[in-house]
Tab-separated table of C-alpha atoms in Angstrom:
chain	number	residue	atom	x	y	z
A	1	UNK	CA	0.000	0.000	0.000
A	2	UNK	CA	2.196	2.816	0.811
A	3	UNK	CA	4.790	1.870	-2.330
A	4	UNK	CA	1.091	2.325	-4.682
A	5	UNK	CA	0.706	5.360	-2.373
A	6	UNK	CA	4.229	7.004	-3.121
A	7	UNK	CA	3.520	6.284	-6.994
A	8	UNK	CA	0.375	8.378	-6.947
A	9	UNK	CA	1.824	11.063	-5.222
A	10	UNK	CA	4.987	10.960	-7.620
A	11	UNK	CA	2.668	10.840	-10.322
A	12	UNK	CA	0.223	13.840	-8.913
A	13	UNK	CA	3.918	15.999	-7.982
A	14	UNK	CA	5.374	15.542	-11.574
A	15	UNK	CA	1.894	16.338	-13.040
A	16	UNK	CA	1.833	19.575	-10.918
A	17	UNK	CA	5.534	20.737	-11.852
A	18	UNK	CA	5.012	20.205	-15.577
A	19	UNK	CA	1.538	22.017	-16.012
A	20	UNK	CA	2.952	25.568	-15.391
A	21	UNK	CA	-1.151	26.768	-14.834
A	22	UNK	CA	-1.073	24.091	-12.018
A	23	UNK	CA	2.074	25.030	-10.688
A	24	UNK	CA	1.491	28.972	-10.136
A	25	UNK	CA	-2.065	28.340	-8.837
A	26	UNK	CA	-0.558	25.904	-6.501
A	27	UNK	CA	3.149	27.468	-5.351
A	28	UNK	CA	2.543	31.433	-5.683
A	29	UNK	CA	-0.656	32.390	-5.730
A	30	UNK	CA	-1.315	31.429	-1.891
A	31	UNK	CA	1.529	33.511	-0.903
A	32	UNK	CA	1.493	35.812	-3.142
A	33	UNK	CA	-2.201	36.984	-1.632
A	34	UNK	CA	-1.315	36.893	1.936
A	35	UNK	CA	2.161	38.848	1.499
A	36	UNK	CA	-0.421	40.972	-0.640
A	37	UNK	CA	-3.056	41.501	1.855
A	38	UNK	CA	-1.104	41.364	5.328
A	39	UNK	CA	0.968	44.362	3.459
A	40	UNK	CA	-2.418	46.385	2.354
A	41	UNK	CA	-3.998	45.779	5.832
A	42	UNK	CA	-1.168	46.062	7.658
A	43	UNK	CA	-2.106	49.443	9.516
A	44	UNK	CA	-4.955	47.163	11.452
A	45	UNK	CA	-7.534	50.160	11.522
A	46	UNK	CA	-8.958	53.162	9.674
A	47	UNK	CA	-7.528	56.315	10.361
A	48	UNK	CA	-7.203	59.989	9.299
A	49	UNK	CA	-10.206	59.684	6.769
A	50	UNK	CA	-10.322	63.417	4.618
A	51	UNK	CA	-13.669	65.302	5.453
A	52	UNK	CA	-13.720	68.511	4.425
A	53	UNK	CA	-15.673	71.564	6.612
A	54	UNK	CA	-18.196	74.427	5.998
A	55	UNK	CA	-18.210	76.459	8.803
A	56	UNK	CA	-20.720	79.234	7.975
A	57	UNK	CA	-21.009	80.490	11.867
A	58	UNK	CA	-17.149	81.461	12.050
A	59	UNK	CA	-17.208	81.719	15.890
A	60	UNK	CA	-15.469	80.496	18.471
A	61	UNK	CA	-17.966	78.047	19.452
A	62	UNK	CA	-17.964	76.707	15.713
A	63	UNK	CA	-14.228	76.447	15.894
A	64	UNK	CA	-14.133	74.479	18.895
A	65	UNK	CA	-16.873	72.205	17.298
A	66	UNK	CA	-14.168	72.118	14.369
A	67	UNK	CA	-10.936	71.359	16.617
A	68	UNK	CA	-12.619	68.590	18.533
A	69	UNK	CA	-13.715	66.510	14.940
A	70	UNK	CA	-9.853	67.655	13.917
A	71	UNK	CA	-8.769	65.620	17.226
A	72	UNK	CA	-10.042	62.090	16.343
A	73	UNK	CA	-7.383	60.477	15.280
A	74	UNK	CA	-10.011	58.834	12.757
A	75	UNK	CA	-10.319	62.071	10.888
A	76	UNK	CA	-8.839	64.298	8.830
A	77	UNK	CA	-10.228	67.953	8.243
A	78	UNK	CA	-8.535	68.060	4.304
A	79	UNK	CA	-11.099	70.824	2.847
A	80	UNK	CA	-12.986	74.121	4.254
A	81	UNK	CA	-15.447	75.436	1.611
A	82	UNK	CA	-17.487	78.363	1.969
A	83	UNK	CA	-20.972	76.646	0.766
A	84	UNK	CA	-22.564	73.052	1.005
A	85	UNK	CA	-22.683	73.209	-2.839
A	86	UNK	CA	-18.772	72.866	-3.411
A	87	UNK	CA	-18.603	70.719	-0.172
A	88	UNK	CA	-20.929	68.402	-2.532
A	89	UNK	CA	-19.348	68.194	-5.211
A	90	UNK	CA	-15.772	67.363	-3.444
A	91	UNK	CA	-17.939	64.737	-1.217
A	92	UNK	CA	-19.082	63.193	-4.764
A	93	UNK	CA	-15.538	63.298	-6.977
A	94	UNK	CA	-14.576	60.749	-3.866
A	95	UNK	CA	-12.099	63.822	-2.872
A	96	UNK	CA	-13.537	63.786	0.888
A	97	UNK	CA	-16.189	61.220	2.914
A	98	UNK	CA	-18.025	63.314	5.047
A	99	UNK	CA	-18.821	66.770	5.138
A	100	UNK	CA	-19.858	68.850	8.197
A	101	UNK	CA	-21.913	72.177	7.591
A	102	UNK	CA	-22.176	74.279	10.418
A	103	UNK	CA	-24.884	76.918	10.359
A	104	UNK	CA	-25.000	80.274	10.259
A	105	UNK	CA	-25.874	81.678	13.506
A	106	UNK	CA	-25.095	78.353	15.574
A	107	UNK	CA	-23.547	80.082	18.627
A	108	UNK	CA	-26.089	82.675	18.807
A	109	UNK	CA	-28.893	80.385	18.540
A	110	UNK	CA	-26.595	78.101	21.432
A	111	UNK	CA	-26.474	80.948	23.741
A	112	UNK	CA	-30.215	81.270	23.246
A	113	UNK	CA	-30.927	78.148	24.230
A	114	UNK	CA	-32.471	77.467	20.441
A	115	UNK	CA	-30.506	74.003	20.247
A	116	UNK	CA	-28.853	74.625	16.963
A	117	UNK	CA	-28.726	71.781	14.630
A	118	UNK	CA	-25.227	70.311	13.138
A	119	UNK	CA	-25.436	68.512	9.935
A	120	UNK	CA	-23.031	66.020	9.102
A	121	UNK	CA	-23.456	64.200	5.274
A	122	UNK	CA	-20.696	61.230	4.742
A	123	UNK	CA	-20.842	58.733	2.319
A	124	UNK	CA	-21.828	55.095	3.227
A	125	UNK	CA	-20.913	53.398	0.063
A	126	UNK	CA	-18.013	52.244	1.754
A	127	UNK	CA	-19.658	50.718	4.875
A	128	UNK	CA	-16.108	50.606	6.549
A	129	UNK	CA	-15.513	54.103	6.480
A	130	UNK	CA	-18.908	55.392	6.595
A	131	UNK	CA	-19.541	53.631	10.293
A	132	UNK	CA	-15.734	54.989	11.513
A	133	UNK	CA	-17.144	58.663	10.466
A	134	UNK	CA	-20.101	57.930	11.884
A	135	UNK	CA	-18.918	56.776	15.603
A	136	UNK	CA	-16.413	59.463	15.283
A	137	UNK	CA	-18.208	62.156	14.290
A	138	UNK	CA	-20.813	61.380	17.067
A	139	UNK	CA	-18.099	61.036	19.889
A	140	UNK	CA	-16.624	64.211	18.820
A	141	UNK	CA	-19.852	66.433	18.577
A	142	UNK	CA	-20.606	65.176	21.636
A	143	UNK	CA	-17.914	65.984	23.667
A	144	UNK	CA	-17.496	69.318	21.326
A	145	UNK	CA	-21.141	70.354	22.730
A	146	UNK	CA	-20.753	69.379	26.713
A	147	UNK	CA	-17.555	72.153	26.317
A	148	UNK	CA	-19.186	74.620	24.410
A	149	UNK	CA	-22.141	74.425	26.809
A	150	UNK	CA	-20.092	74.090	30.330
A	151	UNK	CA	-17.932	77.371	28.521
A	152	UNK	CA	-21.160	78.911	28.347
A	153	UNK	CA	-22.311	78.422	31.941
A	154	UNK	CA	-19.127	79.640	33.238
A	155	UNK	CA	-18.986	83.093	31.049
A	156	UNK	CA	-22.489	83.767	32.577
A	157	UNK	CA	-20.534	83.828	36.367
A	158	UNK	CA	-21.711	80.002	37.499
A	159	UNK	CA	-19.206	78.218	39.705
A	160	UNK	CA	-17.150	75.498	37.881
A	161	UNK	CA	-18.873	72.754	40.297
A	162	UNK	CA	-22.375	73.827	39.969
A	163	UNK	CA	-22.019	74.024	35.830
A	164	UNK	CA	-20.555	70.854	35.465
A	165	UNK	CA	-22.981	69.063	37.997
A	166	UNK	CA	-25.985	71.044	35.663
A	167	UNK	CA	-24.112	69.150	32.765
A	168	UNK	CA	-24.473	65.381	34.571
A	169	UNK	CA	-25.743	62.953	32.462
A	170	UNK	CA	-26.224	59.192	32.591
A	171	UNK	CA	-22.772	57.486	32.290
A	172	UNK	CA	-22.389	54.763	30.081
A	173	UNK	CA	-19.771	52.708	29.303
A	174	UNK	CA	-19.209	50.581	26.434
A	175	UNK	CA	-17.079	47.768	26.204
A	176	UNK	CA	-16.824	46.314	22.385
A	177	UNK	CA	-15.726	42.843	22.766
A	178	UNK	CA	-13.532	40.440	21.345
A	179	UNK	CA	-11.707	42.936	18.798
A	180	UNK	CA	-11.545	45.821	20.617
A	181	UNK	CA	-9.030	47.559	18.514
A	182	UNK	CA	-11.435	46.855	15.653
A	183	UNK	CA	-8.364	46.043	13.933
A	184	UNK	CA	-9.230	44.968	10.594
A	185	UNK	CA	-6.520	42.116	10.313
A	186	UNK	CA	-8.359	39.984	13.108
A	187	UNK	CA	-11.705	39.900	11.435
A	188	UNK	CA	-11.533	40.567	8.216
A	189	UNK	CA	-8.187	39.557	6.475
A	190	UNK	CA	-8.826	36.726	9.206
A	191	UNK	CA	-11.702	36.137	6.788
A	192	UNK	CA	-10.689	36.741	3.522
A	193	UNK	CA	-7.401	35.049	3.090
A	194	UNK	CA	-9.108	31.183	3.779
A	195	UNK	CA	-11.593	32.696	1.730
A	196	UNK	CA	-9.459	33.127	-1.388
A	197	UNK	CA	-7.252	29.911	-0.644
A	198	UNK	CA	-10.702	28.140	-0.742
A	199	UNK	CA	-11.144	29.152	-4.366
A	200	UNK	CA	-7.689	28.714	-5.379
A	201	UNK	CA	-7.491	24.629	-3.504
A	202	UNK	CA	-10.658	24.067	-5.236
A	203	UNK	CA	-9.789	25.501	-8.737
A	204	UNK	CA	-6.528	23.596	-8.537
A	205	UNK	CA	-8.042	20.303	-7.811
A	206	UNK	CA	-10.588	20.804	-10.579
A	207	UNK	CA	-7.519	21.641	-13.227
A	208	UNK	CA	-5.779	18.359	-11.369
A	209	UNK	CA	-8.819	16.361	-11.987
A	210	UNK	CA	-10.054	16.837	-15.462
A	211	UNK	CA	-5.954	16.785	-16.588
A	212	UNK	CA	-6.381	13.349	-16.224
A	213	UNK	CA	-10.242	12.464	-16.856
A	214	UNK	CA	-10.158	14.257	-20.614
A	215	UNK	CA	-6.472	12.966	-21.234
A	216	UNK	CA	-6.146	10.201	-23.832
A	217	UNK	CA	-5.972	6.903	-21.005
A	218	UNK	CA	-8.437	9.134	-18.854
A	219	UNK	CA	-7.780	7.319	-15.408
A	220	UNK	CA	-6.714	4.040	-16.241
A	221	UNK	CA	-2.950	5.115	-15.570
A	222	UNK	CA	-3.296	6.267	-12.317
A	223	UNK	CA	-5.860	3.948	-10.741
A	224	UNK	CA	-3.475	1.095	-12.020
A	225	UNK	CA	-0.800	3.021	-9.822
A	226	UNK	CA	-2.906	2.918	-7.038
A	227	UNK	CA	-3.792	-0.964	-7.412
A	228	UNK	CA	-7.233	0.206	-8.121
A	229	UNK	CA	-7.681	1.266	-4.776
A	230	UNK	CA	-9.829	4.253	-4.658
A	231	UNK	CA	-8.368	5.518	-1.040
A	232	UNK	CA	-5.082	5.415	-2.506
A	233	UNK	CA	-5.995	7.207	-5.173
A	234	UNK	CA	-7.759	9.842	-3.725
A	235	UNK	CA	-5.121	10.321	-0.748
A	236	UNK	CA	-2.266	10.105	-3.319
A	237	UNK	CA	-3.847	13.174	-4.950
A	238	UNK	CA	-4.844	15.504	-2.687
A	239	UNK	CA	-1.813	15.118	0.360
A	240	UNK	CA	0.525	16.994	-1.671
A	241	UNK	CA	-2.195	19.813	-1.947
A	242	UNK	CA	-3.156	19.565	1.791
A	243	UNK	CA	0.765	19.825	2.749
A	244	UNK	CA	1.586	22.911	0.635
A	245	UNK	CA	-1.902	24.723	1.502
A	246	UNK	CA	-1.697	23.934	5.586
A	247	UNK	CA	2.015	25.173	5.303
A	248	UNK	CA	0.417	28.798	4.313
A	249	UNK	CA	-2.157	28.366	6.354
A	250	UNK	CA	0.458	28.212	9.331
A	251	UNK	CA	3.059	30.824	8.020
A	252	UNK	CA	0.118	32.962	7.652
A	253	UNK	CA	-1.312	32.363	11.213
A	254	UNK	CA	2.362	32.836	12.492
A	255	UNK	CA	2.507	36.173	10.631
A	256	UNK	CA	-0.682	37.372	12.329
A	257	UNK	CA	0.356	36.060	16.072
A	258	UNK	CA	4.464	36.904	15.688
A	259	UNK	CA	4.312	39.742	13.719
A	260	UNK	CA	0.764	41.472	14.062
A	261	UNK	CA	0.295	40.565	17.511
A	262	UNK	CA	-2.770	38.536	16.712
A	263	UNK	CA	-4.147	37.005	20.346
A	264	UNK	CA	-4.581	33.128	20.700
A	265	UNK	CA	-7.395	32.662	23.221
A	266	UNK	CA	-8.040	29.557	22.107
A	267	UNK	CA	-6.067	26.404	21.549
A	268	UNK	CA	-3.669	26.084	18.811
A	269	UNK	CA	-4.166	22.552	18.121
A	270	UNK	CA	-7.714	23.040	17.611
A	271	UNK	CA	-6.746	26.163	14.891
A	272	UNK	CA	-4.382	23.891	13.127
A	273	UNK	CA	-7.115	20.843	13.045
A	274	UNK	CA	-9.518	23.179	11.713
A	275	UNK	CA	-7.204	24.238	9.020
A	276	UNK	CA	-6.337	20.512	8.218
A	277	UNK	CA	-10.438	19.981	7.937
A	278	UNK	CA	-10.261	22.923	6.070
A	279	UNK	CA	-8.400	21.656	3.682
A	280	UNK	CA	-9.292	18.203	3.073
A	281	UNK	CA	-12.912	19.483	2.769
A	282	UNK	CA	-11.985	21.724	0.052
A	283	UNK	CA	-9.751	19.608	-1.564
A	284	UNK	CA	-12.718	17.192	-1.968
A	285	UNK	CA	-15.043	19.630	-3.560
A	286	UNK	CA	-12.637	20.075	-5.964
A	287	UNK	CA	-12.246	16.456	-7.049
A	288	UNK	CA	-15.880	16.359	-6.757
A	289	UNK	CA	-16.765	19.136	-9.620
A	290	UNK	CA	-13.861	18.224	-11.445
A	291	UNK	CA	-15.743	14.344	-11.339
A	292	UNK	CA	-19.109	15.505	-12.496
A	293	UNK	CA	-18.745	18.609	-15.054
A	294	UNK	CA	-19.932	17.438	-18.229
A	295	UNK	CA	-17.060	19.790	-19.504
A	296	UNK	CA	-13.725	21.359	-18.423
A	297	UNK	CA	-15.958	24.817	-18.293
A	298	UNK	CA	-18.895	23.070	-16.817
A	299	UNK	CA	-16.318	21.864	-14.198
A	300	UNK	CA	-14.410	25.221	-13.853
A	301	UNK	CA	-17.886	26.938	-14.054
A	302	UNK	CA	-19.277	24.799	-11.454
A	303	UNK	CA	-16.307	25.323	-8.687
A	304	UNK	CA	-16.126	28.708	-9.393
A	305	UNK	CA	-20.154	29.572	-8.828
A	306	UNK	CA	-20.054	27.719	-5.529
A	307	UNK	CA	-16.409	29.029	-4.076
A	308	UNK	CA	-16.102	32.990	-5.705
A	309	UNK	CA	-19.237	34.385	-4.062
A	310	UNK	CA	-18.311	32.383	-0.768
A	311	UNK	CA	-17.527	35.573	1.419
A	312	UNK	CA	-20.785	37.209	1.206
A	313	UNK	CA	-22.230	34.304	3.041
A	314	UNK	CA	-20.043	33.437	5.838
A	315	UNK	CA	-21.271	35.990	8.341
A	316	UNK	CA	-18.570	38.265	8.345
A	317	UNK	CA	-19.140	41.504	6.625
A	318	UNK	CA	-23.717	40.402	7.315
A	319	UNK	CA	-24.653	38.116	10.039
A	320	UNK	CA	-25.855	34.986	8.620
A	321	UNK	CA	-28.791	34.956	11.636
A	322	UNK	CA	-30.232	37.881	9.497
A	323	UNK	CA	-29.811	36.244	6.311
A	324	UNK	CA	-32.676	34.431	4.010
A	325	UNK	CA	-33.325	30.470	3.992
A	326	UNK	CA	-31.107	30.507	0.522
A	327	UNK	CA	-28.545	32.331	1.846
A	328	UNK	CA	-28.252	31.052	5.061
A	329	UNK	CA	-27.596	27.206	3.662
A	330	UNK	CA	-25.406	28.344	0.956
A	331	UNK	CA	-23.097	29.878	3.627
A	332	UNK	CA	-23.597	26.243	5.948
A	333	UNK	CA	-22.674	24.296	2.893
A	334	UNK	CA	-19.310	26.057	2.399
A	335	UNK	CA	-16.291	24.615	3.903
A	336	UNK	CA	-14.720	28.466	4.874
A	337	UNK	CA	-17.751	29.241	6.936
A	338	UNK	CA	-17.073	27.043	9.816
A	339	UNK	CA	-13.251	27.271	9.043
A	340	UNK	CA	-13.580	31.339	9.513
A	341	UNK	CA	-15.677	30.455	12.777
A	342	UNK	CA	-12.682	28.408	13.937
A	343	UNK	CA	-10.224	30.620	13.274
A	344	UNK	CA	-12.421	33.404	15.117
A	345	UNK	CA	-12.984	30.879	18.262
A	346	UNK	CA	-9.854	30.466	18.731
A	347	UNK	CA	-8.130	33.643	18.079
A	348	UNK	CA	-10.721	36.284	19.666
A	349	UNK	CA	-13.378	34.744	21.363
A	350	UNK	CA	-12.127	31.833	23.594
A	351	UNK	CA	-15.340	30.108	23.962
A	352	UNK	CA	-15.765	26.861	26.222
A	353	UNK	CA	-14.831	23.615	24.444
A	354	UNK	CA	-18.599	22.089	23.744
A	355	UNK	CA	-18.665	25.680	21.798
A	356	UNK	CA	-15.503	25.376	19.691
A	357	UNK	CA	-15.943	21.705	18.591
A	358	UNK	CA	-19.863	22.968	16.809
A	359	UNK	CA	-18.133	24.160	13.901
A	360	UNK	CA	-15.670	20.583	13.436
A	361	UNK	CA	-18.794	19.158	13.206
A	362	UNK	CA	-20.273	20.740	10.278
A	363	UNK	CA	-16.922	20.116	8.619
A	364	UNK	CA	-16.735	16.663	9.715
A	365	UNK	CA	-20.432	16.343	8.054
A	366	UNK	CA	-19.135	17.896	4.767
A	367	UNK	CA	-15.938	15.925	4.586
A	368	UNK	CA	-17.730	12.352	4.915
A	369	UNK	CA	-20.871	13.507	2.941
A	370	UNK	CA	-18.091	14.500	-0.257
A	371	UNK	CA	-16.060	11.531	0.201
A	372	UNK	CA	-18.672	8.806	-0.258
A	373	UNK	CA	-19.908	10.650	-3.217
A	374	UNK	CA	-16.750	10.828	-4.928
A	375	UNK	CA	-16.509	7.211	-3.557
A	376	UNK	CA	-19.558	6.112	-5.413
A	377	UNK	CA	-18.412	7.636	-8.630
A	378	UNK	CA	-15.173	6.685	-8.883
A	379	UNK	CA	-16.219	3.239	-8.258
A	380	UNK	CA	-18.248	4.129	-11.464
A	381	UNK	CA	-15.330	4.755	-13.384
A	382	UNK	CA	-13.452	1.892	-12.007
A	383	UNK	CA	-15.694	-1.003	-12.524
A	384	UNK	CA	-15.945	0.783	-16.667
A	385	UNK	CA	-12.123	0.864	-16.824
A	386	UNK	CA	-11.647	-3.155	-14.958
């Protein structure tokens, strides 16, 4: 058994050195995109996003409004215009995101107790920056208006005690959990990257698996390697895949904890099992389209419609809770969702052990459910070719 089993995976390595499609799909793609992503991302959060100003009060109560939005270390005041109009059109060229008009009149109409009204317009196209501006913003008016008002109360001769203790409001104190940073490397390039290495192992075993099937002895060659022993064959196939692709999976994990200070909450073991799962699972999926398109584009066509859109449904960027019945079991049939759920338990959220075994499960399920179909049709193809 394990000479048959060294054949195959001679037989699978020489096949993915010679096809030079193969070969950069396989060896330089994987890295490529995490050296590619890590790099973009590497800042971890949003910061210093342009907004530009229209300040039509020109007081000092406007200006401190304006100094305490300059002080978040989220924005950046880039642009003062004298009218909304020009504001607009910078806001639309994609120049600035937000734009915050300031009325004429605002501290007079403060003073006279009038509430004034600040208007803030930012765009939420991009839902990433348009929430930062938003929770910044907010903070920052906030705490603009408590000063302007307390400033007020003291110019009018009320002790510094008394005004402030006018000013008391109900404390509240929010504690976001899990990513508190909201560093975007923990969530979402946590996300993405398995999500693009699930396209890439199933593509690859697709191209891998039609090679052969359309190829003049279709599988008699190999399957005669493996002493027509359809574990053999299969596990000859996809362990040189599942080797190389777990290797990035733990240079790019060690990137994230060494280098990006990533925190491990979880257990490691259970991370690197659930990238091994990963794998396999994927690796399967592949074999299986590349077993049952009609065509190489059927195939191809077939991999790519399940694995491509895979990141809309695996709860990161919408919760899958909120998603519709089609949605919701596209995202459960997908290999990356429970992989990304892994990845998250273990990393951020630390949950008990019942907890972080759910999502094995679903893999487990998907792993045995593709293997006895590929099973059954390869024992198709093996009784035709005997």
């Amino acid at each position: 058994m394990s000479h048959s089993l060294l054949e195959v995976i001679r037989w699978e390595l020489r096949k993915l050195i010679k096809q030079r499609f193969l070969f950069l799909l396989v060896f330089i793609y994987p890295l490529l995109f995490i050296f590619l992503f890590l790099y973009m991302y590497h800042a971890g959060v949003i910061t210093q996003i342009p907004i530009a100003v229209v300040d039509q009060d020109t007081t000092k109560s406007s200006r401190t409004l304006i100094q305490q939005v300059a002080a978040s270390p989220q924005l950046q005041v880039a642009e003062r215009y004298q009218d909304l109009s020009s504001a607009k059109h910078a806001l639309i060229k994609g120049e600035v995101y937000a734009v915050l008009f300031i009325q004429p009149e605002f501290e007079k109409d403060l003073i006279a107790g009038h509430q004034p009204e600040v208007v803030a317009f930012y765009n939420n196209q991009y839902m990433s920056a348009g929430t930062i501006i938003f929770r910044a913003m907010s903070s920052a008016l906030k705490t603009a208006n408590s000063q302007i008002v307390l400033q007020g109360l003291l110019e009018k001769g009320m002790a510094s005690p008394v005004a402030q203790s006018q000013m008391q409001t109900i404390p509240a104190s929010l504690h976001p959990l899990y990513n508190p940073t909201l560093n975007y490397l923990y969530t979402l390039i946590n996300g993405l990257i398995p999500t693009i290495l699930q396209i890439i192992i199933m593509m690859a075993l697709v191209t891998s698996v039609t090679r052969d099937r359309f190829a003049a002895t279709s599988y008699q060659q190999i399957l005669q390697l493996a002493n027509h022993n359809i574990f053999i064959f299969l596990l000859g196939r996809i362990l040189p895949y599942v080797l190389y692709f777990v290797f990035c999976l733990i240079l790019f994990d060690t990137v994230l904890i060494a280098y990006f200070n990533l925190p491990l909450n979880g257990h490691f073991i259970l991370l690197m099992l659930g990238g091994i799962g990963f794998t396999l699972t994927s690796c399967l999926y592949g074999i299986f389209f590349g077993l049952t398109g009609s065509t190489l584009a059927q195939a191809y066509g077939s991999a790519s419609l399940v694995a491509s859109p895979s990141f809309g449904f695996t709860g990161l960027i919408f919760p899958r809770l909120a998603m519709n019945t089609f949605a919701y079991i596209w995202g459960a049939l997908l290999p990356v969702t429970w992989y990304i759920q892994i990845r998250l338990d273990q990393t951020l959220r630390s949950p008990n052990m019942m907890t972080s075994l759910e999502p094995f499960v679903y893999l487990l399920i998907q792993f045995s459910v593709m293997a006895l179909l590929i099973t059954l049709h390869l024992r198709k193809i093996r009784r035709r070719l005997i």
